[in-house]
Tab-separated table of C-alpha atoms and ligand atoms in Angstrom:
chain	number	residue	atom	x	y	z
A	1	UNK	CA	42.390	133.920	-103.573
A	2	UNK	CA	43.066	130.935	-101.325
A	3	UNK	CA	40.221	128.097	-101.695
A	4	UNK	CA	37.968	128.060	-98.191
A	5	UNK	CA	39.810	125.763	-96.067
A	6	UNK	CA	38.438	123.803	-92.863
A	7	UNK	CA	40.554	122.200	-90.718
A	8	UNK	CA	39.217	119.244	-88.680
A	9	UNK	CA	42.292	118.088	-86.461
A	10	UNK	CA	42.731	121.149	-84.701
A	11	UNK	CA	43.781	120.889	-80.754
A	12	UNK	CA	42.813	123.276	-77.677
A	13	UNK	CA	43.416	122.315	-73.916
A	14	UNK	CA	41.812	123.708	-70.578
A	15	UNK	CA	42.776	124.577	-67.179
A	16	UNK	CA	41.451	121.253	-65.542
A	17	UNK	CA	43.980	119.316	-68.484
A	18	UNK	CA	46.764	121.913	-67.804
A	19	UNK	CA	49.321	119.639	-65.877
A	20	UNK	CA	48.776	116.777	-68.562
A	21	UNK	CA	49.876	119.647	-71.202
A	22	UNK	CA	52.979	120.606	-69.396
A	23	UNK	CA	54.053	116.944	-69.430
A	24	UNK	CA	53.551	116.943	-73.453
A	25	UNK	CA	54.930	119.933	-73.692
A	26	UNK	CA	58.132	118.701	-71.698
A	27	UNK	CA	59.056	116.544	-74.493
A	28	UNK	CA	59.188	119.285	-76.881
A	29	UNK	CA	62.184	121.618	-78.050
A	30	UNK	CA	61.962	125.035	-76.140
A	31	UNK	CA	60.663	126.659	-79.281
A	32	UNK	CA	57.938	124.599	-79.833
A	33	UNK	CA	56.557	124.342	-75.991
A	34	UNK	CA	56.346	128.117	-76.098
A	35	UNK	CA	54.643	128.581	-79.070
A	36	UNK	CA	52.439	125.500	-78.668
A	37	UNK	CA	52.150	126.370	-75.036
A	38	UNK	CA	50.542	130.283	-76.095
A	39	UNK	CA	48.184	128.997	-78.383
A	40	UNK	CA	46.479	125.606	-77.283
A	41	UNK	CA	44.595	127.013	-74.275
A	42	UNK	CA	43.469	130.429	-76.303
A	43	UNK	CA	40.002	129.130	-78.245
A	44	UNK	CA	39.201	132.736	-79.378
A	45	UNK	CA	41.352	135.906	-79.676
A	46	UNK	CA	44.974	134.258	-81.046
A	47	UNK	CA	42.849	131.432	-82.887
A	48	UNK	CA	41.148	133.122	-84.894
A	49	UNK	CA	43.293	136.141	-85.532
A	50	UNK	CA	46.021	133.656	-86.911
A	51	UNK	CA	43.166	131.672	-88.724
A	52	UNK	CA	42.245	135.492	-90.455
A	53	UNK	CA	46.191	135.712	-91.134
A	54	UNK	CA	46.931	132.665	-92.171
A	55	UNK	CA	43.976	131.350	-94.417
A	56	UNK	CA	42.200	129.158	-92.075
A	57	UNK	CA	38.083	129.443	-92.752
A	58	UNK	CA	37.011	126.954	-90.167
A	59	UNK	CA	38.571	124.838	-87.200
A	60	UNK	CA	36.847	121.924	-86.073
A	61	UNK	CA	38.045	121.798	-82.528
A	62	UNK	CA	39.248	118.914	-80.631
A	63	UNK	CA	40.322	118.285	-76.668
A	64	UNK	CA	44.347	117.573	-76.911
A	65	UNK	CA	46.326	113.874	-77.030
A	66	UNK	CA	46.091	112.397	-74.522
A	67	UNK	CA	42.917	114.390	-72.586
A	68	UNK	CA	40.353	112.401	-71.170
A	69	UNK	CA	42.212	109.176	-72.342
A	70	UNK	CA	45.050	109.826	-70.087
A	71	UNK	CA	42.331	110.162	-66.587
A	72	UNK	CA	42.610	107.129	-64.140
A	73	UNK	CA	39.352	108.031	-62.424
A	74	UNK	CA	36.375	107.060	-64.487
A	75	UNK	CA	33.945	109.342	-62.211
A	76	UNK	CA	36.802	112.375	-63.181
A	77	UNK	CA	36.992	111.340	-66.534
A	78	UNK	CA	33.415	111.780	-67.021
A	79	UNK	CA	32.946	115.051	-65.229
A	80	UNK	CA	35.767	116.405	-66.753
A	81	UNK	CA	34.980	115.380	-70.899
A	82	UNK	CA	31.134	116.971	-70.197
A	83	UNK	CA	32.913	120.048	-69.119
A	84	UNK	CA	34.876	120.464	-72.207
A	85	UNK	CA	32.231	120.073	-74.490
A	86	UNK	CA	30.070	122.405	-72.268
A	87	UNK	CA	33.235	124.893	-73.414
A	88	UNK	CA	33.724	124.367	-76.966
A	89	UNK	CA	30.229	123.879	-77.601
A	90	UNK	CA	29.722	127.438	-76.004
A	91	UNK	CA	32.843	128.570	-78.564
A	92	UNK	CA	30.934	127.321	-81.591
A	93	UNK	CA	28.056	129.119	-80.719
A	94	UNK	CA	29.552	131.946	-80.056
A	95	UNK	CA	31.758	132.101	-83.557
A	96	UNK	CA	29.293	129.297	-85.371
A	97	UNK	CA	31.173	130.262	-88.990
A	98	UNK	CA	34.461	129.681	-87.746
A	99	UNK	CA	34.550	126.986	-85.361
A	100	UNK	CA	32.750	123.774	-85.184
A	101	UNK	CA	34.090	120.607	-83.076
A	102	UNK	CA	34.158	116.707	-82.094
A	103	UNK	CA	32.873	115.715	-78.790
A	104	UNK	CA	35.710	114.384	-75.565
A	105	UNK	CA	34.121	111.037	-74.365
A	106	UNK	CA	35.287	109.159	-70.704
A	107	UNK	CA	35.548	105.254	-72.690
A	108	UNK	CA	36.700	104.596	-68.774
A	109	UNK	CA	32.695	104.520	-68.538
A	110	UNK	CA	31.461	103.198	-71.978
A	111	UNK	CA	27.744	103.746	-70.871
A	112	UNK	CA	28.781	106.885	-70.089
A	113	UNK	CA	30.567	107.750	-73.854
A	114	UNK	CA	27.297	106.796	-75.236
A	115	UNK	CA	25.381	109.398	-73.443
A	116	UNK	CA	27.602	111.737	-73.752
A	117	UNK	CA	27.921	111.327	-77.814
A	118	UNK	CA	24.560	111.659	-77.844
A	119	UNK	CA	24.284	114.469	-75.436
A	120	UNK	CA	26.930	116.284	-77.795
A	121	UNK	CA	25.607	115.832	-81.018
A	122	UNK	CA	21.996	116.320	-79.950
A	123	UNK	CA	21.918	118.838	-77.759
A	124	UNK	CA	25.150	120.756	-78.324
A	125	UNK	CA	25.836	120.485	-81.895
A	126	UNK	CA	28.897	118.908	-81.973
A	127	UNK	CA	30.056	117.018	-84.639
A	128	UNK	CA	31.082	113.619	-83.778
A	129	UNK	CA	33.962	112.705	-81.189
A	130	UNK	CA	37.587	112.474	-81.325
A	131	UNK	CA	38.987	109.484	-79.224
A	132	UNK	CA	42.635	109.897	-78.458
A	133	UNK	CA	43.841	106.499	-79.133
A	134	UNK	CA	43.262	103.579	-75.764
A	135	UNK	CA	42.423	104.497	-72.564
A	136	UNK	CA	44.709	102.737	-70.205
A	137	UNK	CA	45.423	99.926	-72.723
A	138	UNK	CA	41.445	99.651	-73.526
A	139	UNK	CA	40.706	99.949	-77.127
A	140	UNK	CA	37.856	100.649	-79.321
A	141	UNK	CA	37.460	97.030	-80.732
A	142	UNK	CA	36.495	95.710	-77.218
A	143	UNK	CA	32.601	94.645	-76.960
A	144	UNK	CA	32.456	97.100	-74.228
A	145	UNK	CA	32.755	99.530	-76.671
A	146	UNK	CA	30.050	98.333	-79.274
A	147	UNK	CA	27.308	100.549	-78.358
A	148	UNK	CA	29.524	103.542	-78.861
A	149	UNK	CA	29.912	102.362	-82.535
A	150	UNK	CA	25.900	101.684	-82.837
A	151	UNK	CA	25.650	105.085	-81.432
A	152	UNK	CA	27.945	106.876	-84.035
A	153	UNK	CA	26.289	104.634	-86.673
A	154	UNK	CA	22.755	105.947	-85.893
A	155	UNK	CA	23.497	109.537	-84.914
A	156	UNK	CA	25.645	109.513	-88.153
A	157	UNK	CA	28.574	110.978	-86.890
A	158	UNK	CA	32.086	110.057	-87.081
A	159	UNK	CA	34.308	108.380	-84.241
A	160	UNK	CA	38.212	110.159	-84.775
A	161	UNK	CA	40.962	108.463	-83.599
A	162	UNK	CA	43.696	110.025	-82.569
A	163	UNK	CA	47.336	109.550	-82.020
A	164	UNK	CA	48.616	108.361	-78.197
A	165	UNK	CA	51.421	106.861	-76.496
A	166	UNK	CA	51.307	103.427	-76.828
A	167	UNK	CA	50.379	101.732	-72.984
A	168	UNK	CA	53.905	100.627	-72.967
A	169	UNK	CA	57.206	101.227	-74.755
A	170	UNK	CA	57.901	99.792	-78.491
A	171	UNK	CA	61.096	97.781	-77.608
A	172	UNK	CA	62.317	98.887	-80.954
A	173	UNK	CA	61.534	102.737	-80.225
A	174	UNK	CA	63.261	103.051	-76.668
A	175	UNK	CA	66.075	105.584	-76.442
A	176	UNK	CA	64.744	107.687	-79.138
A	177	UNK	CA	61.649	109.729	-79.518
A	178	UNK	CA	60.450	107.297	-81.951
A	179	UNK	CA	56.592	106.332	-79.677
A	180	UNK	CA	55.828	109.865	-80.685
A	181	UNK	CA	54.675	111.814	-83.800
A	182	UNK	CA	57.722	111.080	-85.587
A	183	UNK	CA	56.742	107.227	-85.868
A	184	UNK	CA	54.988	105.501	-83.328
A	185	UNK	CA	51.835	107.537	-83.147
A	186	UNK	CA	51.046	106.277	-86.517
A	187	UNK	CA	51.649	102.766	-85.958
A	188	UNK	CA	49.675	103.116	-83.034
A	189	UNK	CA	46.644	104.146	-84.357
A	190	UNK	CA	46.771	102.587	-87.518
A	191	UNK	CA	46.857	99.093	-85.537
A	192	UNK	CA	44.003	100.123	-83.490
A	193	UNK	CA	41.519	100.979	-86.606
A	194	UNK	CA	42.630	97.544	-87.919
A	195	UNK	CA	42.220	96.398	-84.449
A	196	UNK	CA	38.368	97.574	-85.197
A	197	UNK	CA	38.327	95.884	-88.496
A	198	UNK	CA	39.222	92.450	-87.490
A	199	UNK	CA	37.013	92.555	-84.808
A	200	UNK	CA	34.380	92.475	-87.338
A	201	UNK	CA	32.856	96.123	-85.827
A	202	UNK	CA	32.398	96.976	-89.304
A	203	UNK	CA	30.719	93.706	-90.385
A	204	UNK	CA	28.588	94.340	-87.445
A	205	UNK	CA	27.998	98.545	-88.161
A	206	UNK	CA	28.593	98.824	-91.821
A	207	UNK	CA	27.796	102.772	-91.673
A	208	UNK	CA	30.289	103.580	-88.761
A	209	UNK	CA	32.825	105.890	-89.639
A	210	UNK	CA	36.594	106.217	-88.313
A	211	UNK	CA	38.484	109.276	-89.594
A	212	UNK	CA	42.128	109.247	-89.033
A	213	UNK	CA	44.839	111.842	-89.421
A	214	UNK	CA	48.392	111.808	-90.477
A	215	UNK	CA	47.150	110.813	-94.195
A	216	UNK	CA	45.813	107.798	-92.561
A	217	UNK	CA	48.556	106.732	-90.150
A	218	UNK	CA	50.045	104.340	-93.304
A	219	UNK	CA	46.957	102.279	-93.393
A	220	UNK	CA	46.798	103.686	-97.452
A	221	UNK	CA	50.128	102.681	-98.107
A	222	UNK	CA	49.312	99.205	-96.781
A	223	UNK	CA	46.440	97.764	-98.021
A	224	UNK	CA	47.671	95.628	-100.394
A	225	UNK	CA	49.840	94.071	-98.362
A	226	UNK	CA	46.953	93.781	-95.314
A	227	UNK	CA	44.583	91.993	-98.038
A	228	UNK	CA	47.323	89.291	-98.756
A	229	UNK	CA	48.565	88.074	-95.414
A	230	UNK	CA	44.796	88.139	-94.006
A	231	UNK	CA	44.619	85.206	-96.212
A	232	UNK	CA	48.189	84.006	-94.808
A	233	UNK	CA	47.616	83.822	-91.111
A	234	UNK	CA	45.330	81.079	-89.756
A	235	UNK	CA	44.794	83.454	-86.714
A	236	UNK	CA	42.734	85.913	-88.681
A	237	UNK	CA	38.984	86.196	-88.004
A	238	UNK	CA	36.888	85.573	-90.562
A	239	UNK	CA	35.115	89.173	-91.822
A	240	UNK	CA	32.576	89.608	-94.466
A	241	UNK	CA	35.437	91.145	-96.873
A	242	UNK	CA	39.265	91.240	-97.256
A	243	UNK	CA	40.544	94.605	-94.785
A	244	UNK	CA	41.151	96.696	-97.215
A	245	UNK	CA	37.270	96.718	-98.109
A	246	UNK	CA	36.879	98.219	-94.645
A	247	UNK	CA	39.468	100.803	-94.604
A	248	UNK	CA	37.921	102.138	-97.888
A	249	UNK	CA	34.622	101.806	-96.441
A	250	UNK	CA	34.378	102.934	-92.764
A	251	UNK	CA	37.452	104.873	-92.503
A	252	UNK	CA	38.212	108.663	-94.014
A	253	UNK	CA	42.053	109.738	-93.710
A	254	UNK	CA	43.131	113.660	-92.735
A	255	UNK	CA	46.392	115.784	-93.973
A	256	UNK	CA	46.625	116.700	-90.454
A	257	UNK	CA	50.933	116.907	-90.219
A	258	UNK	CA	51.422	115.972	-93.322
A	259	UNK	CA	52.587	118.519	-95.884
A	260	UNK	CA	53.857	116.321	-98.402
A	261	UNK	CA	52.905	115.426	-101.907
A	262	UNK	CA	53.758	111.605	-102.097
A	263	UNK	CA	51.936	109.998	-99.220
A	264	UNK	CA	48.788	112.944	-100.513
A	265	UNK	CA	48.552	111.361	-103.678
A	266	UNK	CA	48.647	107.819	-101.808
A	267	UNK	CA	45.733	108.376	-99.960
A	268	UNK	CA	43.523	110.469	-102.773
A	269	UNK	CA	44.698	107.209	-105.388
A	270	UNK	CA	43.996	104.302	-102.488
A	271	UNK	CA	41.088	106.196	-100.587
A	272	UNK	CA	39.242	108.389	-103.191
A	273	UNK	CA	38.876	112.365	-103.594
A	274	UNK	CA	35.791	111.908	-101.182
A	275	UNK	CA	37.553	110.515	-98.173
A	276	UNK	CA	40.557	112.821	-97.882
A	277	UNK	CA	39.759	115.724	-95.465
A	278	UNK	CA	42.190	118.603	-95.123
A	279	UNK	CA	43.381	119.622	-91.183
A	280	UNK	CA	46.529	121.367	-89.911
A	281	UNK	CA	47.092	119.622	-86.203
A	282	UNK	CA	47.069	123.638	-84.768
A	283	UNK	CA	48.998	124.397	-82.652
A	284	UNK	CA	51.423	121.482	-83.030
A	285	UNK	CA	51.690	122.828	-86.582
A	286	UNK	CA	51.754	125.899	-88.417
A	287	UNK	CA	48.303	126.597	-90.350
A	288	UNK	CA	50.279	129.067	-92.998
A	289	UNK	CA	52.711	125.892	-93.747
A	290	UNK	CA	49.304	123.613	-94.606
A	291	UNK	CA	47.697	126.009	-96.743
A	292	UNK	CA	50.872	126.709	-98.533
A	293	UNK	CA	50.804	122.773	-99.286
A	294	UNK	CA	47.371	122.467	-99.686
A	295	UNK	CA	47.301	125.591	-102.192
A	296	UNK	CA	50.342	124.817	-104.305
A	297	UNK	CA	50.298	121.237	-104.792
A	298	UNK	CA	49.854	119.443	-108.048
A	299	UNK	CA	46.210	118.138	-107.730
A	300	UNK	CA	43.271	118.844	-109.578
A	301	UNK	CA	40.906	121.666	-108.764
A	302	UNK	CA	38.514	119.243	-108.138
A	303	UNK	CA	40.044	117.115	-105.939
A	304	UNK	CA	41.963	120.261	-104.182
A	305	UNK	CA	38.042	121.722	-103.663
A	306	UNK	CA	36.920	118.240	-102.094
A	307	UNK	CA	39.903	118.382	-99.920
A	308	UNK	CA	39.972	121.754	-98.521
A	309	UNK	CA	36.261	122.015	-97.608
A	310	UNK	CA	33.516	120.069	-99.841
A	311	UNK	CA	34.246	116.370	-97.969
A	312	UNK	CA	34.281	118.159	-94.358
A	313	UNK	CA	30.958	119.841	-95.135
A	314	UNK	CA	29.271	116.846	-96.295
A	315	UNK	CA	30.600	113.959	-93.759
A	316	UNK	CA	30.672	116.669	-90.875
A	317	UNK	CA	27.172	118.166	-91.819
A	318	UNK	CA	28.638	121.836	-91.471
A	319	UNK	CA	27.389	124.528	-93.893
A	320	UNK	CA	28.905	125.461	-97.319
A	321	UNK	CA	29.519	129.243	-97.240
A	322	UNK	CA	29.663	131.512	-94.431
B	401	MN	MN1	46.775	116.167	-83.550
């Protein structure tokens, strides 16, 4: 039998999102937008029949790349994030073993984020938020934003990051898809969570917590390297510890994409067993092809165990059997 899996990066979209999702799913091959396209707006009947088929026990839920992020009215924006949670939260409680899911917050109004955290966590269950990368070139490190950290920090929930475009083109991307998933996403969001370390966010909330996908969108691989030319550069801030201190600290990583043993066995060596969270990235991926990986390859039981389900049920708070 297949070891109880939950998946924590795990996408849906609604009808007030839809045109954003046809945009995405413009970019994709005609395969992919179809099947992507018949499953990210379903949050019941296809979900979890496919979860049942496939050998997913739990999806924590998450509004889409780029969501709320990708709103130019902060009044929308705010309307529009309560009203998803309003509908996942509603999911969860009607299918509380199978579903569980982060919080969409406007950071166009970062008064308004803060409420609405705590409005999610408090009153509708949810289990942190997931951020999808800037919002119009705004990022997370900005003072504006340091409430929302003291709120995550004291409501002990986790802020995810997720992938985005980048607010303009990576000269050394353009005329390839290379700002996407393939490449850019990662370097994206790896620079903003060092964006939040050097800003000293985790001198100044040393229990915050960052999880990122995409086995940690190369920060693992990196750290060496980080810790050495922090030292180099006159430029750098000066922060209670070297970077990599933080990224082992304040950050957790996810499989989410990422069927592969090599950069796996990165992030379990660099991170630790505990901070290495199975997800899929449904429907953008196929659940059956991350349980295959996460079944088959050459870890410990242990650490296979901690993966799968025993580090989501501790740092998410969810329960341990259904
Ligand atoms: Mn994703």
């Amino acid at each position: 039998m297949s070891i109880r899996k939950i998946a924590v990066e795990e996408a849906f979209t609604f009808d007030r999102l839809a045109d954003s999702q046809h945009a995405m799913e413009a970019a994709m091959n005609p395969a992919w937008a179809a099947y992507v396209g018949e499953r990210i707006a379903d949050l019941v009947d296809l979900r979890l029949r496919e979860m049942d088929d496939e050998g997913i026990d739990v999806q924590v839920l998450s509004l889409t790349s780029p969501g709320i992020q990708g709103m130019t009215d902060a009044a929308d924006a705010v309307a529009t994030a309560r009203e998803a949670n309003d509908l996942v939260a509603a999911v969860v409680r009607d299918h509380p073993t199978r579903f569980a899911a982060f919080a969409a917050l406007a950071c166009q109004d970062p008064a308004a984020a803060v409420a609405e955290l705590e409005r999610a966590v408090c009153d509708l269950g949810l289990r942190g938020a997931l951020i999808n990368g800037h919002t119009m070139g705004s990022y997370l490190d900005e003072p504006a934003y340091w409430d929302l950290w003291e709120a995550a920090e004291a409501l002990g929930v986790p802020i995810y990051i997720h992938p985005t475009d980048p607010p303009a083109p990576i000269a050394s991307c353009v005329g390839y898809p290379l700002d996407r998933a393939a490449w850019g996403w990662a370097f994206e969001t790896g620079s903003h969570a060092l964006r939040l370390v050097l800003a000293g966010v985790f001198d100044r909330f040393p229990d915050a917590t960052v999880m990122l996908g995409h086995m940690g969108e190369l920060l693992p691989y990196s750290l060496a390297r980080l810790d050495d030319r922090y030292d180099f550069y006159e430029a750098n801030p000066k922060l209670e510890h070297p970077p990599s201190h933080y990224v082992k600290h304040n950050v957790v990583v996810t499989t989410s994409g990422v069927n592969d043993a090599a950069p796996l066995q990165c992030a379990l060596d660099v991170m630790g067993a505990d901070r290495v969270l199975f997800a899929v990235d449904y429907p953008y991926q196929r659940n059956a092809d991350a349980v295959a990986f996460m079944d088959e390859v050459d870890i410990s039981d242990a650490d296979r165990a901690l993966v799968c389900h025993e580090n989501a049920e501790r740092i998410l708070g969810l329960p341990t059997e259904t």
